[in-house]
Coordinates of C-alpha atoms in Angstrom, one line a residue:
M1 CA 102.6 111.5 35.4
K2 CA 106.0 109.2 35.6
G3 CA 108.1 112.2 35.7
T4 CA 105.8 113.9 38.8
V5 CA 105.4 111.1 40.6
S6 CA 109.0 110.9 40.5
I7 CA 109.7 114.1 41.7
C8 CA 106.7 113.6 44.8
C9 CA 109.9 110.6 45.7
F10 CA 112.7 112.4 45.6
L11 CA 110.9 114.8 47.8
A12 CA 109.9 112.8 49.9
L13 CA 113.2 110.8 50.0
L14 CA 115.0 115.4 50.4
L15 CA 112.3 115.4 54.0
L16 CA 112.8 112.0 55.2
Q17 CA 117.2 112.9 55.4
A18 CA 116.5 116.2 56.3
T19 CA 114.3 114.7 59.1
A20 CA 116.5 111.8 59.9
E21 CA 120.0 114.8 60.5
V22 CA 117.7 117.1 62.8
E23 CA 117.0 113.7 64.7
E24 CA 120.7 113.4 65.1
L25 CA 121.3 116.6 65.6
D26 CA 119.5 116.8 68.7
H27 CA 120.1 113.2 69.9
V28 CA 124.1 113.7 70.1
L29 CA 125.8 112.1 73.2
R30 CA 126.8 113.5 75.7
D31 CA 130.3 112.8 77.1
R32 CA 130.2 110.9 80.3
S33 CA 133.5 110.6 81.7
H34 CA 133.1 112.8 84.6
I35 CA 130.9 110.1 85.5
D36 CA 133.4 107.6 86.0
E37 CA 136.1 110.4 87.0
T38 CA 133.8 111.7 89.8
L39 CA 133.0 107.7 90.7
R40 CA 136.7 107.0 90.5
L41 CA 135.7 103.8 89.1
A42 CA 139.2 102.9 87.6
T43 CA 140.3 102.8 91.4
E44 CA 140.1 99.2 92.1
E45 CA 139.2 98.3 96.0
K46 CA 140.9 97.0 98.3
A47 CA 138.3 93.5 98.6
A48 CA 140.3 91.9 100.8
D49 CA 139.8 94.7 103.6
Y50 CA 136.2 95.1 103.3
V51 CA 135.3 90.5 103.2
A52 CA 137.5 90.8 106.7
A53 CA 135.1 93.6 107.9
I54 CA 132.4 92.3 106.7
Q55 CA 132.9 88.9 108.4
K56 CA 133.7 90.2 111.7
L57 CA 130.2 92.2 111.7
R58 CA 128.6 89.2 110.9
K59 CA 129.9 87.7 113.7
I60 CA 129.3 90.1 116.5
Y61 CA 125.8 90.2 115.2
H62 CA 125.2 86.3 115.2
S63 CA 127.2 85.6 118.4
S64 CA 125.5 88.8 120.8
I65 CA 122.3 90.5 118.9
K66 CA 120.3 87.9 117.5
P67 CA 120.7 85.4 120.0
M68 CA 118.6 88.3 121.4
E69 CA 116.4 88.9 119.0
Q70 CA 115.3 85.3 119.2
A71 CA 114.3 85.1 122.4
Y72 CA 112.7 88.2 123.2
K73 CA 111.1 88.3 118.9
Y74 CA 111.8 91.7 118.4
N75 CA 110.9 90.3 114.7
E76 CA 107.6 90.2 115.1
L77 CA 107.9 93.7 116.5
R78 CA 109.6 95.6 114.3
Q79 CA 109.2 93.6 111.3
H80 CA 112.5 93.7 110.3
E81 CA 114.4 90.4 110.1
I82 CA 118.4 91.5 108.9
S83 CA 119.3 88.1 107.1
D84 CA 123.2 87.8 106.0
G85 CA 122.7 88.9 102.7
E86 CA 121.4 92.2 104.2
I87 CA 124.6 92.5 105.9
T88 CA 126.7 91.6 102.6
S89 CA 124.8 93.5 100.6
K90 CA 125.8 96.1 98.7
P91 CA 124.4 99.9 99.1
M92 CA 121.2 100.6 97.8
V93 CA 119.8 103.6 95.3
L94 CA 116.7 103.8 95.4
F95 CA 114.5 105.6 92.6
L96 CA 111.0 106.5 92.9
G97 CA 108.6 109.2 91.9
P98 CA 105.6 109.9 89.5
W99 CA 105.3 108.1 86.2
S100 CA 107.3 108.8 82.8
V101 CA 110.0 111.6 84.9
G102 CA 113.2 109.9 83.9
K103 CA 113.9 106.8 86.3
S104 CA 114.5 104.8 83.9
S105 CA 116.2 107.5 81.5
M106 CA 118.7 108.3 84.7
I107 CA 120.0 104.8 85.3
N108 CA 119.9 103.8 81.7
Y109 CA 122.9 107.6 81.5
L110 CA 124.2 106.5 84.9
L111 CA 125.0 103.0 83.4
G112 CA 125.7 103.7 79.4
L113 CA 123.2 101.5 78.8
Q114 CA 121.7 103.8 76.1
D115 CA 120.5 102.6 72.9
S116 CA 122.0 98.6 73.7
P117 CA 119.7 96.0 74.3
Y118 CA 120.7 95.9 77.9
Q119 CA 118.9 99.2 78.1
L120 CA 115.7 100.1 80.7
Y121 CA 112.6 100.5 78.2
T122 CA 111.8 104.3 79.0
G123 CA 108.7 106.8 77.1
A124 CA 106.0 109.2 77.3
E125 CA 103.6 106.6 78.7
P126 CA 104.2 104.8 82.0
T127 CA 106.1 102.5 81.3
T128 CA 108.0 101.0 84.3
S129 CA 105.2 98.2 86.0
E130 CA 107.7 96.1 88.2
F131 CA 109.9 96.7 90.5
T132 CA 113.4 96.2 89.2
V133 CA 116.9 95.7 90.9
I134 CA 120.4 95.7 88.2
M135 CA 122.7 94.5 90.6
H136 CA 126.2 93.2 89.7
G137 CA 127.0 89.7 87.6
E138 CA 129.0 87.6 85.5
K139 CA 127.3 88.3 83.0
I140 CA 124.0 90.0 81.4
R141 CA 120.8 88.2 82.1
S142 CA 117.4 88.9 84.3
V143 CA 116.5 86.9 87.7
E144 CA 112.6 86.6 88.1
G145 CA 111.0 87.3 91.6
I146 CA 110.5 84.1 92.7
V147 CA 114.8 82.9 92.2
M148 CA 115.9 86.7 94.0
A149 CA 113.9 85.5 97.4
A150 CA 114.4 81.9 97.1
D151 CA 118.0 82.6 97.6
S152 CA 119.1 83.1 100.8
S153 CA 122.2 84.9 99.7
R154 CA 120.6 88.2 98.5
S155 CA 118.8 90.4 100.7
F156 CA 115.5 89.6 98.9
S157 CA 114.3 86.8 100.5
P158 CA 112.1 88.7 103.0
L159 CA 109.9 90.4 100.3
E160 CA 108.0 86.3 99.5
K161 CA 105.8 88.0 102.5
F162 CA 104.2 90.8 100.4
G163 CA 103.3 87.4 98.4
Q164 CA 103.2 85.3 94.7
N165 CA 101.0 88.4 92.6
F166 CA 104.3 91.8 93.9
L167 CA 107.3 88.6 92.9
E168 CA 105.2 88.4 89.6
K169 CA 106.2 92.3 89.4
L170 CA 109.9 91.8 90.9
I171 CA 112.8 90.8 88.0
G172 CA 115.7 91.8 88.3
I173 CA 119.0 91.8 86.4
E174 CA 122.5 91.6 86.6
M175 CA 125.1 92.7 85.1
P176 CA 129.2 93.0 84.9
H177 CA 129.3 96.9 85.5
K178 CA 132.3 98.4 87.8
L179 CA 129.3 100.8 88.9
L180 CA 127.7 97.8 90.2
E181 CA 130.5 95.4 92.0
R182 CA 129.6 99.3 94.4
V183 CA 126.2 99.8 94.4
T184 CA 122.6 98.6 93.5
F185 CA 119.5 100.2 91.8
V186 CA 116.0 99.7 92.6
D187 CA 113.8 101.2 89.2
T188 CA 110.1 101.6 90.8
P189 CA 107.4 101.5 89.7
G190 CA 105.9 105.9 88.5
I191 CA 103.2 107.0 91.2
I192 CA 99.5 107.4 89.3
E193 CA 97.2 109.1 91.0
N194 CA 94.3 108.4 89.2
R195 CA 95.1 104.3 90.7
K196 CA 93.6 102.6 93.4
Q197 CA 96.8 100.8 95.4
Q198 CA 94.0 97.5 95.0
E199 CA 94.7 97.4 91.6
R200 CA 97.7 96.8 91.6
G201 CA 96.7 93.5 93.0
Y202 CA 100.1 93.9 96.2
P203 CA 100.7 96.2 99.0
F204 CA 102.3 98.5 96.5
N205 CA 102.9 101.1 99.6
D206 CA 104.5 98.6 102.2
V207 CA 106.4 97.2 99.2
C208 CA 107.9 100.6 99.2
Q209 CA 108.3 100.8 103.0
W210 CA 110.6 97.5 102.7
F211 CA 112.5 99.3 100.1
I212 CA 112.9 102.1 101.7
D213 CA 114.1 100.5 105.3
R214 CA 117.1 99.5 103.9
A215 CA 117.9 102.2 100.8
D216 CA 120.9 104.0 101.5
L217 CA 120.4 106.5 99.1
I218 CA 116.7 107.8 98.2
F219 CA 116.5 109.2 94.7
V220 CA 112.7 111.4 94.5
V221 CA 112.5 112.4 90.6
F222 CA 109.7 115.2 89.5
D223 CA 108.9 116.1 85.6
P224 CA 108.9 120.4 85.4
T225 CA 105.1 119.1 83.8
K226 CA 104.2 117.0 86.7
L227 CA 104.3 118.9 89.6
D228 CA 100.4 118.0 91.3
V229 CA 100.8 116.3 94.5
G230 CA 98.0 113.8 95.2
L231 CA 97.5 111.5 97.9
E232 CA 99.7 108.6 97.1
L233 CA 102.5 111.4 96.3
E234 CA 101.7 112.3 100.0
M235 CA 101.8 108.2 101.5
L236 CA 105.3 108.6 99.3
F237 CA 106.5 110.8 101.5
R238 CA 104.4 109.5 104.7
Q239 CA 106.7 106.5 104.3
L240 CA 110.2 108.7 104.4
K241 CA 109.4 110.3 107.3
G242 CA 112.5 110.5 109.5
R243 CA 115.0 109.5 106.6
E244 CA 115.7 113.3 104.8
S245 CA 119.1 112.4 105.5
Q246 CA 119.1 110.3 102.2
I247 CA 116.3 111.8 99.9
R248 CA 117.7 113.7 97.3
I249 CA 115.3 115.5 95.6
I250 CA 116.0 115.6 92.0
L251 CA 113.4 118.2 89.3
N252 CA 114.8 116.2 86.0
K253 CA 114.2 117.5 82.4
A254 CA 115.4 120.7 83.0
D255 CA 116.9 122.0 79.9
N256 CA 113.4 121.6 78.4
L257 CA 112.5 125.4 80.0
A258 CA 113.6 128.4 80.2
T259 CA 115.9 129.6 82.9
Q260 CA 113.3 132.0 84.3
D261 CA 110.4 129.2 83.5
L262 CA 112.8 126.7 85.5
M263 CA 113.3 129.7 87.8
R264 CA 109.3 129.5 88.5
V265 CA 109.4 125.4 88.4
Y266 CA 111.8 125.7 91.6
G267 CA 109.8 127.4 93.7
A268 CA 106.6 125.7 92.4
L269 CA 108.6 121.9 93.7
F270 CA 109.4 123.5 97.5
W271 CA 105.9 125.5 97.5
S272 CA 104.4 121.3 96.5
L273 CA 106.3 119.7 98.8
A274 CA 106.7 122.0 102.2
P275 CA 103.9 120.8 103.5
L276 CA 105.4 116.9 103.4
I277 CA 108.3 117.3 104.0
N278 CA 108.7 119.0 108.0
V279 CA 112.4 119.3 109.0
T280 CA 114.7 122.5 109.7
E281 CA 117.2 121.3 107.3
P282 CA 114.9 120.2 104.0
P283 CA 116.7 118.0 101.4
R284 CA 118.8 119.0 98.8
V285 CA 116.5 119.4 95.4
Y286 CA 119.5 118.5 91.8
V287 CA 119.0 120.6 88.8
S288 CA 119.5 119.0 85.7
S289 CA 119.1 116.6 82.7
F290 CA 120.0 112.9 83.1
W291 CA 119.4 111.7 80.5
P292 CA 122.5 110.7 77.3
Y293 CA 122.0 113.8 75.1
D294 CA 123.1 116.7 74.8
Y295 CA 121.2 119.8 76.8
A296 CA 119.1 121.7 74.8
P297 CA 120.6 124.7 73.4
D298 CA 120.2 128.2 75.2
T299 CA 120.3 126.1 78.4
S300 CA 122.0 126.5 81.8
R301 CA 124.6 123.7 80.7
E302 CA 127.1 124.7 82.8
L303 CA 124.9 124.8 85.9
F304 CA 123.6 121.4 85.4
K305 CA 126.9 120.2 84.7
R306 CA 127.8 121.0 88.5
E307 CA 124.6 119.4 89.6
E308 CA 125.2 116.6 88.1
I309 CA 128.7 116.5 89.0
S310 CA 127.8 117.1 93.1
L311 CA 124.8 114.4 92.7
L312 CA 127.1 111.8 92.1
E313 CA 129.4 113.1 94.1
D314 CA 126.5 111.9 97.2
L315 CA 126.3 108.8 95.8
N316 CA 130.5 108.2 95.8
Q317 CA 130.4 109.5 99.1
V318 CA 127.5 106.6 100.0
I319 CA 129.8 104.3 98.0
E320 CA 133.5 105.1 100.1
N321 CA 131.1 104.9 103.5
R322 CA 129.8 101.8 103.0
M323 CA 130.7 100.2 105.7
E324 CA 130.8 102.4 108.2
N325 CA 126.8 102.2 107.5
K326 CA 126.5 99.7 107.8
I327 CA 128.2 98.9 110.3
A328 CA 126.2 101.9 112.1
F329 CA 123.3 100.3 110.8
I330 CA 123.8 97.3 112.7
R331 CA 124.7 98.5 116.1
Q332 CA 121.4 101.2 115.6
H333 CA 119.3 97.7 114.9
A334 CA 120.8 96.8 118.7
I335 CA 120.1 99.0 120.2
R336 CA 116.2 99.1 119.1
V337 CA 117.0 95.0 120.2
R338 CA 118.7 96.4 123.4
I339 CA 115.9 98.3 124.3
H340 CA 112.3 96.0 123.5
A341 CA 114.3 92.9 125.3
L342 CA 114.4 95.9 128.2
L343 CA 111.0 96.8 128.1
V344 CA 110.0 93.2 127.7
D345 CA 111.5 92.4 130.9
R346 CA 110.1 94.7 132.7
Y347 CA 105.9 93.9 131.6
V348 CA 107.4 90.0 133.1
Q349 CA 108.6 91.9 136.3
T350 CA 105.3 93.2 136.9
F351 CA 103.3 90.6 136.2
K352 CA 104.5 88.4 138.4
E353 CA 104.8 91.2 141.1
K354 CA 100.7 91.9 140.2
M355 CA 99.8 88.1 141.0
S356 CA 98.6 86.6 143.3
F357 CA 96.7 83.3 144.2
F358 CA 93.5 84.4 143.6
S359 CA 94.7 86.7 140.3
D360 CA 92.8 85.4 137.0
P361 CA 96.8 85.8 134.7
E362 CA 94.4 87.8 131.4
L363 CA 92.8 90.4 133.5
V364 CA 96.1 91.3 135.7
F365 CA 98.1 91.1 132.6
Q366 CA 95.7 93.4 129.8
E367 CA 95.5 96.0 132.7
I368 CA 99.6 95.8 132.5
V369 CA 99.1 96.1 129.1
D370 CA 96.7 98.7 128.6
D371 CA 97.9 101.3 130.8
P372 CA 101.8 100.5 131.4
D373 CA 102.4 104.3 132.9
K374 CA 100.5 103.0 135.6
F375 CA 102.7 100.1 136.5
Y376 CA 106.4 103.1 135.7
I377 CA 106.9 100.5 132.8
F378 CA 108.4 103.0 130.6
K379 CA 109.8 105.3 133.1
S380 CA 111.8 102.4 134.9
I381 CA 113.7 101.9 132.0
L382 CA 114.4 104.7 131.6
A383 CA 115.7 105.8 135.1
K384 CA 117.9 102.7 135.2
T385 CA 119.6 102.3 131.8
N386 CA 121.5 105.1 130.3
V387 CA 117.7 104.7 127.0
S388 CA 116.8 107.5 125.5
K389 CA 113.3 108.6 125.0
F390 CA 112.9 109.2 122.0
D391 CA 114.5 105.4 121.1
L392 CA 111.6 104.2 123.4
P393 CA 109.3 102.3 120.8
N394 CA 105.7 103.0 120.5
R395 CA 103.5 101.7 124.0
D396 CA 100.8 100.6 121.8
A397 CA 102.6 97.9 119.9
Y398 CA 102.9 96.2 122.5
R399 CA 99.9 95.7 123.1
D400 CA 99.5 93.7 119.3
F401 CA 102.6 92.7 120.6
F402 CA 101.4 90.4 123.3
G403 CA 98.1 89.2 122.2
I404 CA 100.5 87.6 119.5
N405 CA 103.3 86.1 122.5
P406 CA 102.4 85.4 125.5
I407 CA 103.6 86.9 128.7
A408 CA 104.7 83.4 130.2
S409 CA 106.4 82.5 127.1
F410 CA 109.4 85.1 127.9
K411 CA 112.1 84.9 131.1
P412 CA 113.6 87.3 132.5
L413 CA 116.6 89.0 131.6
A414 CA 117.9 87.6 134.6
S415 CA 117.7 83.7 133.9
Q416 CA 119.2 84.7 129.9
C417 CA 122.2 83.1 130.8
S418 CA 124.4 79.9 130.6
Y419 CA 127.9 79.2 132.1
I420 CA 129.8 78.9 128.2
G421 CA 127.4 81.8 126.5
G422 CA 127.0 83.9 129.2
C423 CA 124.8 86.7 129.8
L424 CA 122.2 87.9 126.8
L425 CA 122.5 91.5 127.6
E426 CA 125.9 91.8 128.5
K427 CA 126.9 90.4 124.7
I428 CA 124.4 92.5 123.5
E429 CA 126.1 95.9 125.6
K430 CA 129.2 94.7 125.0
A431 CA 128.3 94.9 121.0
I432 CA 126.6 97.6 121.3
T433 CA 129.3 99.9 123.3
N434 CA 132.8 98.4 122.9
E435 CA 133.1 95.6 119.7
L436 CA 130.7 97.3 116.8
P437 CA 133.0 101.0 118.2
G438 CA 136.1 99.2 117.8
L439 CA 135.1 98.0 114.5
L440 CA 134.4 101.5 112.9
S441 CA 137.3 102.9 114.5
S442 CA 139.2 100.3 112.8
I443 CA 138.2 100.8 109.6
N444 CA 138.0 104.5 109.9
S445 CA 142.4 104.1 111.2
G446 CA 143.1 101.6 107.8
K447 CA 141.5 104.7 105.2
Q448 CA 143.9 106.7 103.7
P449 CA 144.0 110.4 103.2
G450 CA 143.5 111.6 99.6
L451 CA 141.9 114.1 97.1
S452 CA 138.5 113.8 97.5
S453 CA 136.3 114.3 94.3
C454 CA 134.9 116.9 94.8
E455 CA 138.6 118.7 94.9
I456 CA 139.7 116.8 91.7
T457 CA 135.9 117.8 89.3
G458 CA 136.0 120.8 91.3
C459 CA 132.7 120.9 92.3
G460 CA 132.8 122.8 95.2
E461 CA 131.0 120.7 98.0
K462 CA 131.2 117.5 99.7
P463 CA 128.2 116.0 100.7
K464 CA 127.9 115.4 104.5
N465 CA 128.3 112.1 106.1
R466 CA 124.9 111.1 108.0
Y467 CA 126.3 108.9 110.6
R468 CA 129.3 111.4 111.6
K469 CA 128.6 114.6 113.3
N470 CA 130.6 118.0 112.1

């Protein structure tokens, strides 16, 4: 009897050893040297030049753009207040997609966190229930959402408006890492189609929109086995409208499929997303397996490697152009503020023209707001200023805007001048036409020409700068 038990124990031990050996073979770590090489993490940055440019950009914003914002309450129209933290922040890379498609695993792979105490938790079930911000810090530590929102030096203070329930679902992770010195990653909860937004306890779609509006690069990740498009995913792509140049679609875990099956899945993915992405040039799709372990045998290893390098080059392009993109963003914001001020000024002038001694102010202004085309509010702006009709805001937005802000609380633009400070309109126009383009030119002229990462690694494709015409 004892002999039988010993044999059984011995066989069980052999089976466990064999299983461990198979798992070890299945989890051979992939070489990561191409990540550091493509992202040029060994190259030291010119920190002094970058800081000087940021300070100059901050000065232009505070002296020439923010006074107009405050005078005409632009933030109450667009709900987008630019803080110092947002001006000085690093580029943000946002990861979106259904649950358990490999978003957290991809971040672990890019940062080399696998099998470390600091890796993001991953699994086959929905694992990420928080918005996780991975950023640079002098030491590894976690930061609670309420602390991130209370810190005005960060760019996350506006998130307080989504309530305490959301802040409990927001967490920051700081760690010393070369890549995080140049970029910030945001991992999001996976989309679960059978879960209603109310069950989350906070406005999930509004929070996603906040991050989408501020992201420099958006990775929408899919699993070959989860290509169903439901209401939650449709809502997400509606929120991504107008940001197609920043979207990259990733078909992850591609080495789980044979080549023929992968082609079918690729076609099915486009078929599912075609009604949601109604643009002439669809976002780029990357097909690979973004996790730290080696590709499965008998799969398209070379293709997956090239796709991965091309994606890294996209990421590197965002990092290299972060200052140009930030200047372009501030200039775009200034154009919108200027248009808003011109429209409010026109509403004020029209109101004063239509008012008489016997007129009811509320009825007169209600007529103007209900039918601005009757009084040529928007057409006069197009005729008298160099404003594109495609940049004009929605007319209905001003009905709500003036419902909160009485027309009598605004002064005409002509009276927004002072002997020392000058005129608000002249200052913002100078920033748009001279100061911001001049800052952009000085940065471009200071760049030293060199080989691109693609020329070094041979990925064969250089991504486009979305702010630069070819």
